[in-house]
XYZ file of C-alpha atoms in Angstrom:
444
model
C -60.123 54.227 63.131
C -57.421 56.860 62.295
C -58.940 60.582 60.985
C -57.209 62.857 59.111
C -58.097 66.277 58.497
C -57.869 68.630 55.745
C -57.877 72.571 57.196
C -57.705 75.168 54.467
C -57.217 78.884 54.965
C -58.362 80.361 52.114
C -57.775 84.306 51.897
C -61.713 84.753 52.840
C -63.185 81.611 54.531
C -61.776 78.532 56.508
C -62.629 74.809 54.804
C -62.305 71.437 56.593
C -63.254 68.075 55.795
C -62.128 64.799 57.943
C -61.084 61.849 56.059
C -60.921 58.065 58.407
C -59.455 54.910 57.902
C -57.591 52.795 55.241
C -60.130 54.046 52.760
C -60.023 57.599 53.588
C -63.574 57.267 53.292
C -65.863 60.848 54.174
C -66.553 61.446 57.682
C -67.606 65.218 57.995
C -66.885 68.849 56.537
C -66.991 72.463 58.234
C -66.718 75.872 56.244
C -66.951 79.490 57.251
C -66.240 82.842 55.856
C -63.940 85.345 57.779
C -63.267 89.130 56.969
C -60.354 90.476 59.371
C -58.019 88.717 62.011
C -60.561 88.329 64.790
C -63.150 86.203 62.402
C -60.452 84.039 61.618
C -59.551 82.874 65.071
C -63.294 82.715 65.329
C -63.770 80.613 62.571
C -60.622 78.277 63.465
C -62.230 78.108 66.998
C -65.636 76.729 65.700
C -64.148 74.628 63.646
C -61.266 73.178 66.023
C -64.685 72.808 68.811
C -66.727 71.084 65.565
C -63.830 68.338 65.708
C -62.614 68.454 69.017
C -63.801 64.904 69.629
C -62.374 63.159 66.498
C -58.045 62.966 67.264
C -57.863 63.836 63.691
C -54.222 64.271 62.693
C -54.346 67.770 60.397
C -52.334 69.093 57.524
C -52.860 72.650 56.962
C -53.015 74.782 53.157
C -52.893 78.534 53.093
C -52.477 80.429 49.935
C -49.995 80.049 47.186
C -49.184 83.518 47.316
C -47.682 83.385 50.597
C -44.848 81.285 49.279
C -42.374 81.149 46.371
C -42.150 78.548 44.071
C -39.062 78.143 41.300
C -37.626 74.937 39.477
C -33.845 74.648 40.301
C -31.355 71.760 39.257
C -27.942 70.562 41.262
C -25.006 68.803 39.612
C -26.002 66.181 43.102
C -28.783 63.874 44.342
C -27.980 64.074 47.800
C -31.187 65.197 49.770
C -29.335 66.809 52.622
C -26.960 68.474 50.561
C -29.537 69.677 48.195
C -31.437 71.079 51.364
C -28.425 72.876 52.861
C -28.194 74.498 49.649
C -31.768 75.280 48.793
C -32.050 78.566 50.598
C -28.979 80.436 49.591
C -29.899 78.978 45.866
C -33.227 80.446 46.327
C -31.802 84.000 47.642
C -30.716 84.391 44.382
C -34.182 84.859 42.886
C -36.433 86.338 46.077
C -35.762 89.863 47.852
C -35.034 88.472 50.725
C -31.664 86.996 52.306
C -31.779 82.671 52.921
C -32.205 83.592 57.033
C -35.224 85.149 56.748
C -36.885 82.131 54.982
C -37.558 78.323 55.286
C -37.874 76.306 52.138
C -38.648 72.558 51.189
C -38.670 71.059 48.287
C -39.734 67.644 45.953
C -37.907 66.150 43.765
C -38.996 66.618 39.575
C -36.685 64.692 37.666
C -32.909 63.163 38.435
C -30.254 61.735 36.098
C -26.523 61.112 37.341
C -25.404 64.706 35.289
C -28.176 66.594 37.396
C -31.217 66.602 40.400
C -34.470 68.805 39.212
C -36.659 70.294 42.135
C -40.107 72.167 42.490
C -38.668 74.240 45.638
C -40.880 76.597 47.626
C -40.108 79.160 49.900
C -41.841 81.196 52.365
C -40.735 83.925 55.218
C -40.198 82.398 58.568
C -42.297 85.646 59.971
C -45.400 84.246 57.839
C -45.074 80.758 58.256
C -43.986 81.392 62.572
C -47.254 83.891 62.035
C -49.581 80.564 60.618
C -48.053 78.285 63.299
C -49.022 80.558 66.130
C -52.417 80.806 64.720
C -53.038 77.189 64.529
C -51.519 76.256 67.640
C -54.054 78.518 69.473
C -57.037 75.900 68.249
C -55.230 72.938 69.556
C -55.688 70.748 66.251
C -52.936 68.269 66.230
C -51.407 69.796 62.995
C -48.879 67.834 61.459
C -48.053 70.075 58.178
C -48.488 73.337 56.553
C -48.310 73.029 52.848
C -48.827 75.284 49.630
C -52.794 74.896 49.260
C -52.081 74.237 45.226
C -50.148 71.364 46.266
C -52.645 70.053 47.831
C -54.185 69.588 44.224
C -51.243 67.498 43.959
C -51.822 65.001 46.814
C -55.992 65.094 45.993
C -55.015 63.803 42.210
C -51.972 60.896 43.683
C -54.067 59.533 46.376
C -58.170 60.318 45.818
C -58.831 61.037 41.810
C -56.437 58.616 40.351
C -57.682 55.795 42.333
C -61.687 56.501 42.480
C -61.335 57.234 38.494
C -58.591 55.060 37.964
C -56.642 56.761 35.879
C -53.584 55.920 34.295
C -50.251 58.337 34.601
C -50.901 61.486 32.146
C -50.024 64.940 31.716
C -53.131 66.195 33.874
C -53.478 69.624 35.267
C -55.723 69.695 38.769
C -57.555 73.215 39.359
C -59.557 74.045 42.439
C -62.256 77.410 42.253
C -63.070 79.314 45.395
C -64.646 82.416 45.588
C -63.615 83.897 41.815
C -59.613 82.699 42.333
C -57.981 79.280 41.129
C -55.385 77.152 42.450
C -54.180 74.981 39.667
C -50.976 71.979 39.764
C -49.732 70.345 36.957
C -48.148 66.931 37.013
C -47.443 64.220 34.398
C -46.457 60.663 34.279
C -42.251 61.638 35.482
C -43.172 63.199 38.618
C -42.862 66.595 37.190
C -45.117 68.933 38.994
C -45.754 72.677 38.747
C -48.258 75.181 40.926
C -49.900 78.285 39.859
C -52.431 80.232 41.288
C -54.398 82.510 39.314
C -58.143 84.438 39.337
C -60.659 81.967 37.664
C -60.618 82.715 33.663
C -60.653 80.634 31.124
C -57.053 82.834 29.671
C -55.450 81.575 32.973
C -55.720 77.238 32.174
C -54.332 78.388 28.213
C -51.255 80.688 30.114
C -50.474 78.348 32.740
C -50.022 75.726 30.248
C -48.213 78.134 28.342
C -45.922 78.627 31.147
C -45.222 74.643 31.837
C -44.282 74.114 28.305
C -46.662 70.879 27.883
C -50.222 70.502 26.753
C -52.630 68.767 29.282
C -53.957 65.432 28.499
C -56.401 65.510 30.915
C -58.122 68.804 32.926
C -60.085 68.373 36.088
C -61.854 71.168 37.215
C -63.407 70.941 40.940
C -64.523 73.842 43.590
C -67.032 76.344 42.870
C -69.164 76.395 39.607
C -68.478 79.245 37.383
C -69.919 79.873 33.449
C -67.947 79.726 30.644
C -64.919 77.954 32.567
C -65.956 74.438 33.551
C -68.438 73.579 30.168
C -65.675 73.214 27.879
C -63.821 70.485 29.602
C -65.911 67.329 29.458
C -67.971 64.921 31.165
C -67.645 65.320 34.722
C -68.307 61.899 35.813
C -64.606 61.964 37.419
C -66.632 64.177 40.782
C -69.354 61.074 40.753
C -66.768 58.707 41.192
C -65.145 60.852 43.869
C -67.953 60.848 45.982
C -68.434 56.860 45.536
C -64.931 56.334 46.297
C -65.384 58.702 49.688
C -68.332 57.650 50.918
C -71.426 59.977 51.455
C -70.187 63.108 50.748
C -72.019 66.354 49.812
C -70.353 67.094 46.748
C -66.554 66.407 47.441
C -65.355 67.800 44.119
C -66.117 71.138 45.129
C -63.551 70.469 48.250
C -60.851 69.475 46.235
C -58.452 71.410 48.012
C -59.358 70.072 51.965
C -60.021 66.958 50.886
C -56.314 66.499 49.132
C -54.999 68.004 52.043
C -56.793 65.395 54.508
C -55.072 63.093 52.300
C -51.623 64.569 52.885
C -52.128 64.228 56.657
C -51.518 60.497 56.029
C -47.850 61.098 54.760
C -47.511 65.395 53.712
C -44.076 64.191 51.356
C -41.211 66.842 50.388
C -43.269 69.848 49.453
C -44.471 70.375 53.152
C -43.376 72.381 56.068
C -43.320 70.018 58.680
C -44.534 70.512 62.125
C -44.115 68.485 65.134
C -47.229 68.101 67.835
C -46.471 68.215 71.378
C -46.068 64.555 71.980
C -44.105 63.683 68.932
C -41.725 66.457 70.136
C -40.929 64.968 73.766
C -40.727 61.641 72.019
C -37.982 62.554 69.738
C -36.155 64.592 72.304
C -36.350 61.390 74.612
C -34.983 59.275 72.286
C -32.219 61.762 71.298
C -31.066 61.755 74.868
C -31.407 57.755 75.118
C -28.998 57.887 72.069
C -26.642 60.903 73.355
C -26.113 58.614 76.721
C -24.887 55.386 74.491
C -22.865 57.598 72.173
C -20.917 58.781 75.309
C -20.437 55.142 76.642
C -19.569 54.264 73.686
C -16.754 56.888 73.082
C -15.155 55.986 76.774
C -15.055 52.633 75.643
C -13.257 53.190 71.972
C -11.682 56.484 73.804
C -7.922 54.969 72.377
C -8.512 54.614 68.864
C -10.742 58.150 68.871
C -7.554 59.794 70.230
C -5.413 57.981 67.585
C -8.005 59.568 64.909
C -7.826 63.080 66.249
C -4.677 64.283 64.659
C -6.189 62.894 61.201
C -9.403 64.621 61.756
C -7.459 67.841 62.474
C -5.485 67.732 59.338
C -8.966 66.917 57.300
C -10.205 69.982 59.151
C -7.549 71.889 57.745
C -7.587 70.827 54.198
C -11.544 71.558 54.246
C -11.344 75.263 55.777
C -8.490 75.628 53.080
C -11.232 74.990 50.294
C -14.152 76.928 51.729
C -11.910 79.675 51.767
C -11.055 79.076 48.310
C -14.847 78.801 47.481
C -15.305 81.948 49.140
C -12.987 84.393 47.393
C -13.826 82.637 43.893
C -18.362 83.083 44.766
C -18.606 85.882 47.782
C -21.549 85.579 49.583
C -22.755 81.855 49.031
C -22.505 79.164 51.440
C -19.863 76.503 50.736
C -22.157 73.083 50.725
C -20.439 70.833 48.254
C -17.935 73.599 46.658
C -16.730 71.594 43.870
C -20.118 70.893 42.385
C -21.485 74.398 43.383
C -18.332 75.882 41.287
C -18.869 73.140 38.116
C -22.943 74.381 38.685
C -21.730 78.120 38.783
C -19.069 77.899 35.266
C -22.204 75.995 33.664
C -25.201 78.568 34.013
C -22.240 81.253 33.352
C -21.531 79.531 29.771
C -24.836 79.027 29.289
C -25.408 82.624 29.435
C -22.911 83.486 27.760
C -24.114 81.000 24.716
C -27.270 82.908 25.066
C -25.904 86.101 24.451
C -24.205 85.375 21.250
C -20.391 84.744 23.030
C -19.159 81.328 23.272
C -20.382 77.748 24.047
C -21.219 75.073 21.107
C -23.860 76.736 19.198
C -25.437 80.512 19.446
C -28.746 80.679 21.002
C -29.012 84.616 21.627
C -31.506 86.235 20.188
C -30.457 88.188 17.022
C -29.129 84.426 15.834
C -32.641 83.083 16.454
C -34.349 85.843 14.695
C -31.511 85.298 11.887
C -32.049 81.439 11.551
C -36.266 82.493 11.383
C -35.703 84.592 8.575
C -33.550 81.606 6.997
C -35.156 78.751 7.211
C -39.408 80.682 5.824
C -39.339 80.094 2.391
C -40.298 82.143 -0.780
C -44.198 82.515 -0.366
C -45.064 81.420 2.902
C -45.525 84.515 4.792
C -45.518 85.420 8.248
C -46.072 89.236 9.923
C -44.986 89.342 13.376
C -46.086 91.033 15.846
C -44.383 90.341 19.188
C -41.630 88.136 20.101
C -40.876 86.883 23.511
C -37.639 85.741 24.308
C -37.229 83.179 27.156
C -35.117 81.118 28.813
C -35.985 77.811 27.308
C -37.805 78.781 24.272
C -39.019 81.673 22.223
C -43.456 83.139 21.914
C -44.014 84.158 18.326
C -47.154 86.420 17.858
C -47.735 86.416 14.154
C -50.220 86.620 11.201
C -50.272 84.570 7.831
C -52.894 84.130 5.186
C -54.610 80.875 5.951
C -54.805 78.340 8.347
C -52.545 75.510 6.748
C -49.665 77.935 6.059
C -50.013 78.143 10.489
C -49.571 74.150 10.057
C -46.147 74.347 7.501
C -44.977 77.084 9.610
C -45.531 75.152 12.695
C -43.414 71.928 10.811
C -40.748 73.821 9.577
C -39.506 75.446 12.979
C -39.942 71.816 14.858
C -37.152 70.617 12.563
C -34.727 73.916 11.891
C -32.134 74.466 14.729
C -32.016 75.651 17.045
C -34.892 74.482 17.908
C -36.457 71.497 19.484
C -40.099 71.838 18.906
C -42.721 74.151 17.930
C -46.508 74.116 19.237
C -49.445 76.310 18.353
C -50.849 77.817 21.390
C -53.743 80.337 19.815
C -54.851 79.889 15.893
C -57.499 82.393 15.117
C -58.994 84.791 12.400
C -58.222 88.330 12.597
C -60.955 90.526 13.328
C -60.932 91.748 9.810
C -62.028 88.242 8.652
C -58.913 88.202 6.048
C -55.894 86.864 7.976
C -55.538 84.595 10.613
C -53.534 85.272 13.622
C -51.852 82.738 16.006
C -49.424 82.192 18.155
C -46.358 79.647 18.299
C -43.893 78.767 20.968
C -40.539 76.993 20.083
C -38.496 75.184 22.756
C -34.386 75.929 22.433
């Protein structure tokens, strides 16, 4: 029977479970605190000896925090071009330059105009640091992944089928030891990963943040009042454990048992890492197929010779380009240069509409406050108190008089340009008792 384990290093104890055959059904768990460097190995020891006997094939989560996470789009679909240009993309936003760093990313949503990722990114230093670490236990470990997106892989292959649920907006959060890791997917594919301390404020902002409401909220890990009593019947962690097998309460392992699941196949949002074996296999078979490709070239040696002047001239042409490429966007890397220039001119006029000076339609934010003004009629009245200006949409923090006049104000901005939609995130009464306060978010 195949195992696959789940090893998560948490930023104060070490969590395993192993997960065996077709089923994934339970087979055992290990968990131990650490403080420093030296309990760590020590835990990772005991729990590499706890399993020694098993074979278990291991995917690995550490922190959220040790990696960063952005959405990006490409004017391409290719998946090797996309992942020759995710690091030098990803320079743009992090303080570090694209050699210092390894990044991966999974594909959110694709259309022919444009490819949207989730891509993550994390110092080779930190991650060279984690693979040292492991590879001192000897667990066969076959990926180091994000331990939020493990959340992801726990709700695709363990919740959705034990509970089985149909596609949703659903956001996934794990508790451990007063901090949350929380993912967010829905019924596309797209997926998001926050991790946050465990409040109550921190499910309302990270859903905030994503720009959707949740249909559905699982909360696993470690019990804590006043977070997990407002979001329903529970019977989701009952049919958990049926589906695994006799467990000891495998909703409060969320995170090792999704990544004991990702073992079977870790997907795009993993750092892969080869085992020993798997290593000398590939190299072997890269030499088996170096040997043909040089019989082959002896015996097609003519027509490669006929080629060569052609390739030289294509050789040409393309340096002439990157050169081009170079001089027009110093200090990126020429992947595809024609759609990295088309992506380049298109977030330029886009900030540029944003600002108020050109592009089909104004979206900066003096013309947003002026259509606002506009479009609130004679009587409805609205005192705001902060305003925060994003990217895709604009946060109103305001006060009326009563709650429907939140409701007309909410219908009148989902229709007036420019924007798309308008949602109420907070709706309260003021502490005075004689307004009500809320707050609204409008997608551009």
């Amino acid at each position: 029977m195949a195992i696959y384990g789940g090893l998560h290093i948490s930023p104060r104890s070490v969590r395993a479970v192993l997960l065996g055959g077709k089923k994934m059904e339970w087979v055992d768990s290990f968990a131990e605190p650490y403080h420093d460097m030296e309990s760590l190995k020590a835990a990772l020891a005991a729990c590499a000896a706890k399993f020694a006997g098993h074979n278990a094939v291991w995917a690995v989560g550490i922190p959220l925090g040790e990696f960063s996470v952005r959405h990006l789009s490409f004017p391409f679909a290719n998946r090797r071009a996309i992942a020759q240009a995710l690091p030098f993309e990803m320079e743009t936003f992090l303080p570090y330059p694209a050699a210092e760093m390894e990044s991966c990313f999974m594909t959110v949503a694709s259309s022919k105009e444009e490819t949207k990722v989730l891509a993550c990114a994390i110092r080779h230093e930190r991650l060279t640091h984690y693979k040292e670490l492991l590879n001192e236990t000897g667990l066969a470990v076959t990926a180091i992944l994000p331990d939020s997106a493990a959340l992801l892989h726990f709700h695709r292959n363990i919740l959705q089928k034990a509970a089985r649920l149909e596609p949703a907006a659903t956001v996934i959060a794990a508790v451990e030891n007063g901090d949350m890791s929380l993912c967010f997917t829905d019924e596309t594919g797209y997926c998001d990963l926050y991790a946050a301390p465990a409040e109550a404020s921190e499910l309302k902002r990270f859903a905030a943040a994503v720009g959707r409401e949740a249909e559905k909220t699982f909360i696993g890990g470690e019990e804590k009042a006043g977070l997990m009593k407002d979001w329903g019947p529970e019977m989701w962690k009952r049919q958990v454990d049926a589906a695994l097998g006799p467990a000891v309460d495998a909703a409060r392992l969320m995170v090792p048992v999704g990544l004991a699941s990702a073992a079977t196949a870790p997907g795009d949002l993993a750092f892969h890492v080869s085992a020993g074996g798997k290593l000398r296999s590939v190299f072997s078979i890269r030499s088996a197929a170096l040997g043909a490709a040089c019989l082959l070239a002896l015996s097609v040696g003519y027509p490669v010779l006929r080629n060569y002047v052609k390739q030289r001239t294509y050789d040409k042409i393309n340096g002439e380009i990157k050169a081009i490429f170079t001089t027009a966007v110093p200090g990126a890397k020429p992947v595809k240069p024609m759609f990295q220039m088309k992506q380049k001119l298109a977030a330029l006029e886009e900030r540029m509409r944003r600002a108020g000076m050109g592009g089909g339609g104004r979206m900066d934010l003096l013309w947003v406050l002026k259509r606002m003004s506009e479009s609130l009629p004679e009587g409805l009245t609205m005192e705001v108190d902060e305003i925060v200006y994003e990217e895709d949409g604009v946060t109103v923090s305001a006060k009326t008089d009563k709650f429907e006049s939140v409701n007309r104000i909410k219908e009148l901005y989902s229709i007036v340009s420019p924007f798309k939609a308008a949602e109420v995130t907070e709706n309260k009464t003021s502490p005075d008792g004689k307004r009500v306060s809320f707050k609204l978010r409008m997608r551009l």
